[in-house]
Short mmCIF file of C-alpha atoms in Angstrom, two decimals:
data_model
loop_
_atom_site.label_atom_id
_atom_site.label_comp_id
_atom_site.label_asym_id
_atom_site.label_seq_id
_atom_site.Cartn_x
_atom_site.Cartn_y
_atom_site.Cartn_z
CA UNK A 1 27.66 -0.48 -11.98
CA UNK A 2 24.34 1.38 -10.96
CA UNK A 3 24.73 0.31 -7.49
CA UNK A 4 28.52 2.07 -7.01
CA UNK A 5 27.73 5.28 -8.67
CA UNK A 6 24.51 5.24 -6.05
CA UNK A 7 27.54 4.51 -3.77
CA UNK A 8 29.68 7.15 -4.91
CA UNK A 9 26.61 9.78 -5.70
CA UNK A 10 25.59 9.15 -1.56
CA UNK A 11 29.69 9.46 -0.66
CA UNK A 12 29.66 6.08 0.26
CA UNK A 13 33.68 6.12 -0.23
CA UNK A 14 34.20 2.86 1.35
CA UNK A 15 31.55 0.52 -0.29
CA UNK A 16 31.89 -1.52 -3.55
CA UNK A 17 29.43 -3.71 -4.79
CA UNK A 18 30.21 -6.78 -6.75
CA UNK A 19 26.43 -7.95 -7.23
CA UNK A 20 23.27 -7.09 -5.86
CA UNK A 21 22.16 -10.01 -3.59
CA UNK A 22 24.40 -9.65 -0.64
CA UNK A 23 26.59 -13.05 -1.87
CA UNK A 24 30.11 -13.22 -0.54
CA UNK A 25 32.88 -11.60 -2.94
CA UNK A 26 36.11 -10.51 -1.80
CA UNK A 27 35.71 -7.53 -3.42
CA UNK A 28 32.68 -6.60 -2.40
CA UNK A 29 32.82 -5.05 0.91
CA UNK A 30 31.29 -2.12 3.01
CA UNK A 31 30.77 -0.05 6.57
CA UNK A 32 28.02 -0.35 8.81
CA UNK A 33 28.67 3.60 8.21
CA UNK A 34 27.98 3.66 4.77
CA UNK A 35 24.88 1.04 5.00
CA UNK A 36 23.23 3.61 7.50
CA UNK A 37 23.84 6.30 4.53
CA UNK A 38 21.97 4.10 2.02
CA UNK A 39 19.37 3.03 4.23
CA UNK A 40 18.95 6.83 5.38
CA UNK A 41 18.46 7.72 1.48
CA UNK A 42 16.73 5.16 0.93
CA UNK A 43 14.24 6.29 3.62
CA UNK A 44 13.34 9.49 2.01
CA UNK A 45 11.57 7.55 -1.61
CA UNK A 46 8.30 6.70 -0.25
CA UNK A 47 8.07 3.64 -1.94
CA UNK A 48 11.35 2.45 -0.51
CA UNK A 49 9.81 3.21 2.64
CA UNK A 50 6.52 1.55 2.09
CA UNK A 51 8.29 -1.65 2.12
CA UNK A 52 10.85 -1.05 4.08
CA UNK A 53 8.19 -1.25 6.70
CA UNK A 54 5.71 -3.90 5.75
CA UNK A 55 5.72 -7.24 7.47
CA UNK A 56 3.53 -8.65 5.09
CA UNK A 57 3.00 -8.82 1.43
CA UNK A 58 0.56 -11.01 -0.43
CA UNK A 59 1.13 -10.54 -4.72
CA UNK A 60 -1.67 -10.32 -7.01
CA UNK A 61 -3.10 -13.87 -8.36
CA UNK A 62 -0.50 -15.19 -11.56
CA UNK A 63 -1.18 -17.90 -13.66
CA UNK A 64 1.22 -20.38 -11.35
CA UNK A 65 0.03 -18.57 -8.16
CA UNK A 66 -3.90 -17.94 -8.34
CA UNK A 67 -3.53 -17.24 -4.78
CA UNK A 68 -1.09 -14.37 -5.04
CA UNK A 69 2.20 -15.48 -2.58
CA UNK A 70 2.33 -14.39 0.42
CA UNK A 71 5.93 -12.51 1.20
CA UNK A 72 7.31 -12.19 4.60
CA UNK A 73 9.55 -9.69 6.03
CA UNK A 74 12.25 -11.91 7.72
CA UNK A 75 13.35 -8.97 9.82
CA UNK A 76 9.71 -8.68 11.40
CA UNK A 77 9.78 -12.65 11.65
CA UNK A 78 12.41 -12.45 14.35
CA UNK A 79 10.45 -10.68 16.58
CA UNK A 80 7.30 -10.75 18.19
CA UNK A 81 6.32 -7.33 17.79
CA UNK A 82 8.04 -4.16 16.09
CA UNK A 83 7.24 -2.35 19.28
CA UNK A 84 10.18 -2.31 21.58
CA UNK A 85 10.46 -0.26 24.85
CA UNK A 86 10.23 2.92 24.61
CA UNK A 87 9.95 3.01 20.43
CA UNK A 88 8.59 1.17 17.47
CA UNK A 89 10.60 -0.34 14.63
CA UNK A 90 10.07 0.88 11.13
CA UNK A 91 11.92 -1.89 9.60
CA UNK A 92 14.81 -3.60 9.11
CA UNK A 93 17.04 -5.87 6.37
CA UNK A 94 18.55 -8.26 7.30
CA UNK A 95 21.69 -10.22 5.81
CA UNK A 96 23.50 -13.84 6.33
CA UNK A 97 26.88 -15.11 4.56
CA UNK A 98 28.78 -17.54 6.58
CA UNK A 99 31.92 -15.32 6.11
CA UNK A 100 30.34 -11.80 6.84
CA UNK A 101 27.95 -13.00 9.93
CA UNK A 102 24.43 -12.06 10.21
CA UNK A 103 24.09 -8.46 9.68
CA UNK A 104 21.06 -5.99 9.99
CA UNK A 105 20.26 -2.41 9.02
CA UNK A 106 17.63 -0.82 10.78
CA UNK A 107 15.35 2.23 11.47
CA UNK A 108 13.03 3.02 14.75
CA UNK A 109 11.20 6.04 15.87
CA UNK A 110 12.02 6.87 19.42
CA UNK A 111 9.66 10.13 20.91
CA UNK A 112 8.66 11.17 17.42
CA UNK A 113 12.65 11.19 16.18
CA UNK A 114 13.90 8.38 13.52
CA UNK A 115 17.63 6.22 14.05
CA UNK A 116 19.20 4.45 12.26
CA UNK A 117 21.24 1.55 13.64
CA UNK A 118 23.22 -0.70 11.65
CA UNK A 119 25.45 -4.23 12.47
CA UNK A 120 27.66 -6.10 10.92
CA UNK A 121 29.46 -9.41 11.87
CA UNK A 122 27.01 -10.99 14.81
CA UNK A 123 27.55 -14.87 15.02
CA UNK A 124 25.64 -17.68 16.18
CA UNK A 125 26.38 -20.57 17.80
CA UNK A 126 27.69 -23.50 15.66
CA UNK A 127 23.99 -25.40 14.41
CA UNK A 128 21.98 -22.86 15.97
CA UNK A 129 19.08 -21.84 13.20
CA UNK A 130 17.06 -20.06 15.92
CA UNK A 131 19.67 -16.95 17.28
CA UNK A 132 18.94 -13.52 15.38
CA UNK A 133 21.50 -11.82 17.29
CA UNK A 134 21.95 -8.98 15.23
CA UNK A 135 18.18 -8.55 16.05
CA UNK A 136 18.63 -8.86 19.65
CA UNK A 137 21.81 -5.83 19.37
CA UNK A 138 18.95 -3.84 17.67
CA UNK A 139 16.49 -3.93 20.07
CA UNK A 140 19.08 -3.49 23.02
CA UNK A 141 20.75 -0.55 21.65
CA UNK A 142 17.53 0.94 20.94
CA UNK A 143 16.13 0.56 24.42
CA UNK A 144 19.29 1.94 25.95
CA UNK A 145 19.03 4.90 23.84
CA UNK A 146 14.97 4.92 24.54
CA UNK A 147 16.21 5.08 28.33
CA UNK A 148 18.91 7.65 28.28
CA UNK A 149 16.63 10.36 26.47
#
């Protein structure tokens, strides 16, 4: 319920979330417009942003954990670096259900400007674990646009 009137507060008018995870629910759907409006609010709350862009989080020790655990962006795990030419990545999220695709919502700073760039639906070959296509459409589109300014 919090989640749609965020939705509805941000004009997201074609968005309705059934749970918070991401899991498949035929009601549940969105636009890669509307994700770019929630990522582009969600860019402005400093916290959000914070880790939004970290690669890498280790927790404090816990009783189970004395080491802390060490959390890994899985966006930033798909690539090499978050430098890309002609711009550097602020972050991404990405997303996986076997009936939606692999989808990915991103932001990058190209000469001192912000984008946002958001896909939905990119497929990978039956078995393949290792394609991050969706990441590969990011980085592409973000070069071309790096190029044409």
């Amino acid at each position: 319920e919090m989640m749609n009137s965020r939705a509805e507060d941000l004009c997201m008018t074609n968005t309705h979330f059934m749970n918070c995870t991401g899991e498949h629910d035929f009601n549940q759907y969105s636009t890669v417009r509307d994700m770019a409006t929630l990522l582009r609010a969600g860019l402005q709350n400093d916290k959000f942003r914070e880790v939004f862009s970290t690669s890498v989080f280790q927790t404090t020790p816990t009783v189970t954990h004395p080491g802390g655990l060490i959390i890994y962006s899985t966006f930033s795990q798909t690539m090499n670096s978050m430098d890309f030419e002609g711009g550097t990545f602020i972050g991404g999220k990405t997303g996986y259900t076997l009936e939606a695709g692999q989808s990915l919502a991103t932001a990058a700073t190209i000469d001192g400007h912000e984008y946002i760039f958001v896909t939905f639906g990119a497929y990978r070959a039956e078995g393949d674990t290792s394609s991050h296509l969706h990441t590969v459409d990011a980085i592409n589109t973000y070069q071309a646009l790096a190029a044409a300014l």
